[in-house]
Amino acid sequence: MAALANTDFQLRDFARRVPAERDQRACAACWFVRILFIAGIVFWLILAGFALWSHLPAAGTVLDYLSPTAVQARDAGWAALSEGAR
């Protein structure tokens, strides 16, 4: 019986602590922090993409980067775009 009374007390205590209505300012602040965090992640992704893109050489040498060496690319039958078609 004591366990049942304790459970009843805990449920009533929990119900007393839960606010009947949410504070709209707290909710808005929470969403502001979430949006700020997501905007920061998007900013860093754009910045990282720009940094990577700016360090890439001309677009014609992409196949040279896909293969460990240009010799291995030629052996596999690839022609690097910077060398022209075979």
Short mmCIF file of N, CA and C in Angstrom, two decimals:
data_model
loop_
_atom_site.label_atom_id
_atom_site.label_comp_id
_atom_site.label_asym_id
_atom_site.label_seq_id
_atom_site.Cartn_x
_atom_site.Cartn_y
_atom_site.Cartn_z
N MET A 1 0.82 -1.19 0.00
CA MET A 1 0.00 0.00 0.00
C MET A 1 0.86 1.26 0.00
N ALA A 2 2.00 1.17 0.67
CA ALA A 2 2.89 2.33 0.75
C ALA A 2 3.45 2.67 -0.63
N ALA A 3 3.73 1.63 -1.43
CA ALA A 3 4.25 1.87 -2.77
C ALA A 3 3.21 2.57 -3.63
N LEU A 4 1.96 2.19 -3.49
CA LEU A 4 0.89 2.83 -4.25
C LEU A 4 0.71 4.29 -3.82
N ALA A 5 0.81 4.54 -2.55
CA ALA A 5 0.70 5.91 -2.06
C ALA A 5 1.88 6.75 -2.54
N ASN A 6 3.06 6.15 -2.58
CA ASN A 6 4.24 6.86 -3.06
C ASN A 6 4.08 7.20 -4.54
N THR A 7 3.59 6.25 -5.34
CA THR A 7 3.38 6.50 -6.77
C THR A 7 2.35 7.61 -6.97
N ASP A 8 1.28 7.57 -6.17
CA ASP A 8 0.25 8.61 -6.27
C ASP A 8 0.85 9.98 -5.93
N PHE A 9 1.68 10.02 -4.89
CA PHE A 9 2.32 11.28 -4.51
C PHE A 9 3.23 11.78 -5.63
N GLN A 10 4.01 10.88 -6.24
CA GLN A 10 4.92 11.29 -7.30
C GLN A 10 4.16 11.82 -8.51
N LEU A 11 3.05 11.18 -8.86
CA LEU A 11 2.26 11.65 -10.00
C LEU A 11 1.66 13.03 -9.72
N ARG A 12 1.13 13.22 -8.51
CA ARG A 12 0.56 14.53 -8.17
C ARG A 12 1.65 15.60 -8.12
N ASP A 13 2.82 15.22 -7.61
CA ASP A 13 3.93 16.18 -7.54
C ASP A 13 4.38 16.56 -8.95
N PHE A 14 4.45 15.59 -9.86
CA PHE A 14 4.85 15.86 -11.24
C PHE A 14 3.82 16.76 -11.92
N ALA A 15 2.54 16.47 -11.71
CA ALA A 15 1.48 17.28 -12.32
C ALA A 15 1.53 18.71 -11.79
N ARG A 16 1.92 18.88 -10.55
CA ARG A 16 2.00 20.22 -9.98
C ARG A 16 3.16 21.01 -10.60
N ARG A 17 4.24 20.31 -10.96
CA ARG A 17 5.41 20.99 -11.50
C ARG A 17 5.26 21.36 -12.97
N VAL A 18 4.47 20.61 -13.72
CA VAL A 18 4.29 20.89 -15.14
C VAL A 18 3.44 22.15 -15.28
N PRO A 19 3.94 23.16 -15.97
CA PRO A 19 3.14 24.39 -16.10
C PRO A 19 1.92 24.14 -16.97
N ALA A 20 0.86 24.82 -16.64
CA ALA A 20 -0.38 24.67 -17.40
C ALA A 20 -0.24 25.27 -18.79
N GLU A 21 0.54 26.32 -18.91
CA GLU A 21 0.69 26.99 -20.20
C GLU A 21 2.17 27.27 -20.42
N ARG A 22 2.64 27.05 -21.63
CA ARG A 22 4.06 27.27 -21.92
C ARG A 22 4.34 28.76 -22.06
N ASP A 23 5.51 29.13 -21.61
CA ASP A 23 5.95 30.51 -21.74
C ASP A 23 6.37 30.75 -23.19
N GLN A 24 5.69 31.64 -23.87
CA GLN A 24 5.96 31.87 -25.29
C GLN A 24 7.34 32.48 -25.52
N ARG A 25 7.82 33.29 -24.59
CA ARG A 25 9.15 33.88 -24.75
C ARG A 25 10.23 32.81 -24.67
N ALA A 26 10.07 31.85 -23.78
CA ALA A 26 11.05 30.77 -23.67
C ALA A 26 11.05 29.92 -24.93
N CYS A 27 9.88 29.69 -25.49
CA CYS A 27 9.78 28.90 -26.72
C CYS A 27 10.44 29.64 -27.88
N ALA A 28 10.21 30.94 -27.97
CA ALA A 28 10.81 31.74 -29.04
C ALA A 28 12.32 31.78 -28.90
N ALA A 29 12.81 31.89 -27.67
CA ALA A 29 14.26 31.89 -27.45
C ALA A 29 14.87 30.56 -27.85
N CYS A 30 14.16 29.49 -27.55
CA CYS A 30 14.64 28.15 -27.92
C CYS A 30 14.73 28.02 -29.43
N TRP A 31 13.70 28.47 -30.14
CA TRP A 31 13.74 28.39 -31.60
C TRP A 31 14.81 29.30 -32.18
N PHE A 32 15.04 30.44 -31.55
CA PHE A 32 16.09 31.34 -32.01
C PHE A 32 17.46 30.67 -31.91
N VAL A 33 17.70 29.98 -30.80
CA VAL A 33 18.97 29.28 -30.63
C VAL A 33 19.10 28.15 -31.64
N ARG A 34 18.02 27.43 -31.88
CA ARG A 34 18.05 26.35 -32.88
C ARG A 34 18.36 26.89 -34.28
N ILE A 35 17.69 27.96 -34.65
CA ILE A 35 17.90 28.55 -35.98
C ILE A 35 19.31 29.10 -36.09
N LEU A 36 19.80 29.72 -35.03
CA LEU A 36 21.17 30.24 -35.03
C LEU A 36 22.18 29.11 -35.19
N PHE A 37 21.96 28.00 -34.53
CA PHE A 37 22.85 26.84 -34.64
C PHE A 37 22.84 26.28 -36.06
N ILE A 38 21.67 26.11 -36.64
CA ILE A 38 21.57 25.58 -38.00
C ILE A 38 22.19 26.55 -38.99
N ALA A 39 21.98 27.85 -38.80
CA ALA A 39 22.60 28.84 -39.69
C ALA A 39 24.12 28.78 -39.59
N GLY A 40 24.64 28.56 -38.40
CA GLY A 40 26.08 28.42 -38.23
C GLY A 40 26.63 27.21 -38.96
N ILE A 41 25.92 26.10 -38.89
CA ILE A 41 26.35 24.89 -39.60
C ILE A 41 26.32 25.13 -41.11
N VAL A 42 25.25 25.74 -41.60
CA VAL A 42 25.14 26.02 -43.04
C VAL A 42 26.25 26.97 -43.48
N PHE A 43 26.55 27.97 -42.66
CA PHE A 43 27.62 28.91 -42.98
C PHE A 43 28.96 28.18 -43.12
N TRP A 44 29.27 27.30 -42.16
CA TRP A 44 30.55 26.59 -42.21
C TRP A 44 30.60 25.61 -43.38
N LEU A 45 29.46 25.00 -43.73
CA LEU A 45 29.45 24.11 -44.90
C LEU A 45 29.71 24.90 -46.18
N ILE A 46 29.09 26.07 -46.30
CA ILE A 46 29.32 26.91 -47.48
C ILE A 46 30.77 27.37 -47.52
N LEU A 47 31.30 27.77 -46.37
CA LEU A 47 32.69 28.22 -46.30
C LEU A 47 33.65 27.09 -46.66
N ALA A 48 33.40 25.89 -46.15
CA ALA A 48 34.26 24.75 -46.47
C ALA A 48 34.15 24.39 -47.95
N GLY A 49 32.94 24.45 -48.51
CA GLY A 49 32.78 24.18 -49.93
C GLY A 49 33.51 25.19 -50.79
N PHE A 50 33.44 26.44 -50.42
CA PHE A 50 34.16 27.47 -51.18
C PHE A 50 35.66 27.27 -51.07
N ALA A 51 36.14 26.94 -49.87
CA ALA A 51 37.58 26.73 -49.69
C ALA A 51 38.06 25.55 -50.52
N LEU A 52 37.29 24.47 -50.53
CA LEU A 52 37.68 23.31 -51.34
C LEU A 52 37.62 23.65 -52.83
N TRP A 53 36.57 24.36 -53.24
CA TRP A 53 36.42 24.69 -54.65
C TRP A 53 37.52 25.63 -55.13
N SER A 54 37.93 26.55 -54.28
CA SER A 54 38.94 27.51 -54.69
C SER A 54 40.32 26.87 -54.80
N HIS A 55 40.53 25.74 -54.12
CA HIS A 55 41.83 25.07 -54.20
C HIS A 55 41.88 24.01 -55.29
N LEU A 56 40.76 23.73 -55.92
CA LEU A 56 40.78 22.77 -57.03
C LEU A 56 41.43 23.42 -58.24
N PRO A 57 42.22 22.67 -58.96
CA PRO A 57 42.78 23.23 -60.19
C PRO A 57 41.70 23.29 -61.27
N ALA A 58 42.11 23.50 -62.48
CA ALA A 58 41.15 23.60 -63.58
C ALA A 58 40.27 22.34 -63.61
N ALA A 59 39.05 22.50 -64.07
CA ALA A 59 38.09 21.40 -64.05
C ALA A 59 38.53 20.24 -64.93
N GLY A 60 39.45 20.45 -65.83
CA GLY A 60 39.88 19.38 -66.72
C GLY A 60 40.76 18.34 -66.07
N THR A 61 41.23 18.56 -64.88
CA THR A 61 42.14 17.60 -64.25
C THR A 61 41.46 16.75 -63.20
N VAL A 62 40.14 16.68 -63.23
CA VAL A 62 39.41 15.92 -62.21
C VAL A 62 39.77 14.44 -62.27
N LEU A 63 39.90 13.88 -63.45
CA LEU A 63 40.23 12.45 -63.55
C LEU A 63 41.61 12.15 -62.99
N ASP A 64 42.51 13.10 -63.03
CA ASP A 64 43.83 12.89 -62.43
C ASP A 64 43.71 12.70 -60.92
N TYR A 65 42.71 13.32 -60.30
CA TYR A 65 42.53 13.17 -58.86
C TYR A 65 41.77 11.90 -58.51
N LEU A 66 41.00 11.37 -59.44
CA LEU A 66 40.26 10.14 -59.16
C LEU A 66 41.16 8.92 -59.17
N SER A 67 42.25 8.97 -59.86
CA SER A 67 43.19 7.86 -59.94
C SER A 67 44.44 8.22 -59.14
N PRO A 68 45.08 7.22 -58.52
CA PRO A 68 46.29 7.53 -57.75
C PRO A 68 47.38 8.20 -58.59
N THR A 69 47.59 7.74 -59.80
CA THR A 69 48.58 8.37 -60.67
C THR A 69 48.02 8.43 -62.08
N ALA A 70 48.56 9.33 -62.87
CA ALA A 70 48.12 9.44 -64.26
C ALA A 70 48.51 8.20 -65.05
N VAL A 71 49.63 7.57 -64.69
CA VAL A 71 50.07 6.36 -65.40
C VAL A 71 49.06 5.24 -65.17
N GLN A 72 48.60 5.09 -63.94
CA GLN A 72 47.60 4.06 -63.65
C GLN A 72 46.28 4.37 -64.36
N ALA A 73 45.95 5.64 -64.51
CA ALA A 73 44.73 5.99 -65.23
C ALA A 73 44.84 5.60 -66.69
N ARG A 74 46.00 5.85 -67.30
CA ARG A 74 46.20 5.46 -68.70
C ARG A 74 46.18 3.95 -68.85
N ASP A 75 46.78 3.23 -67.89
CA ASP A 75 46.78 1.77 -67.95
C ASP A 75 45.37 1.20 -67.84
N ALA A 76 44.51 1.89 -67.11
CA ALA A 76 43.14 1.44 -66.97
C ALA A 76 42.28 1.82 -68.17
N GLY A 77 42.85 2.54 -69.13
CA GLY A 77 42.10 2.92 -70.31
C GLY A 77 41.47 4.29 -70.21
N TRP A 78 41.79 5.02 -69.16
CA TRP A 78 41.25 6.36 -69.02
C TRP A 78 42.18 7.34 -69.70
N ALA A 79 41.60 8.39 -70.20
CA ALA A 79 42.40 9.51 -70.70
C ALA A 79 42.05 10.71 -69.83
N ALA A 80 43.03 11.26 -69.17
CA ALA A 80 42.76 12.42 -68.33
C ALA A 80 42.25 13.55 -69.21
N LEU A 81 41.28 14.28 -68.71
CA LEU A 81 40.69 15.35 -69.51
C LEU A 81 41.72 16.41 -69.88
N SER A 82 42.74 16.56 -69.03
CA SER A 82 43.75 17.56 -69.34
C SER A 82 44.65 17.12 -70.49
N GLU A 83 44.64 15.82 -70.82
CA GLU A 83 45.48 15.32 -71.90
C GLU A 83 44.73 15.22 -73.22
N GLY A 84 43.44 15.40 -73.19
CA GLY A 84 42.65 15.26 -74.40
C GLY A 84 42.22 13.82 -74.61
N ALA A 85 41.34 13.61 -75.55
CA ALA A 85 40.83 12.25 -75.81
C ALA A 85 41.84 11.46 -76.63
N ARG A 86 41.81 10.15 -76.43
CA ARG A 86 42.70 9.28 -77.20
C ARG A 86 42.14 8.99 -78.57
#
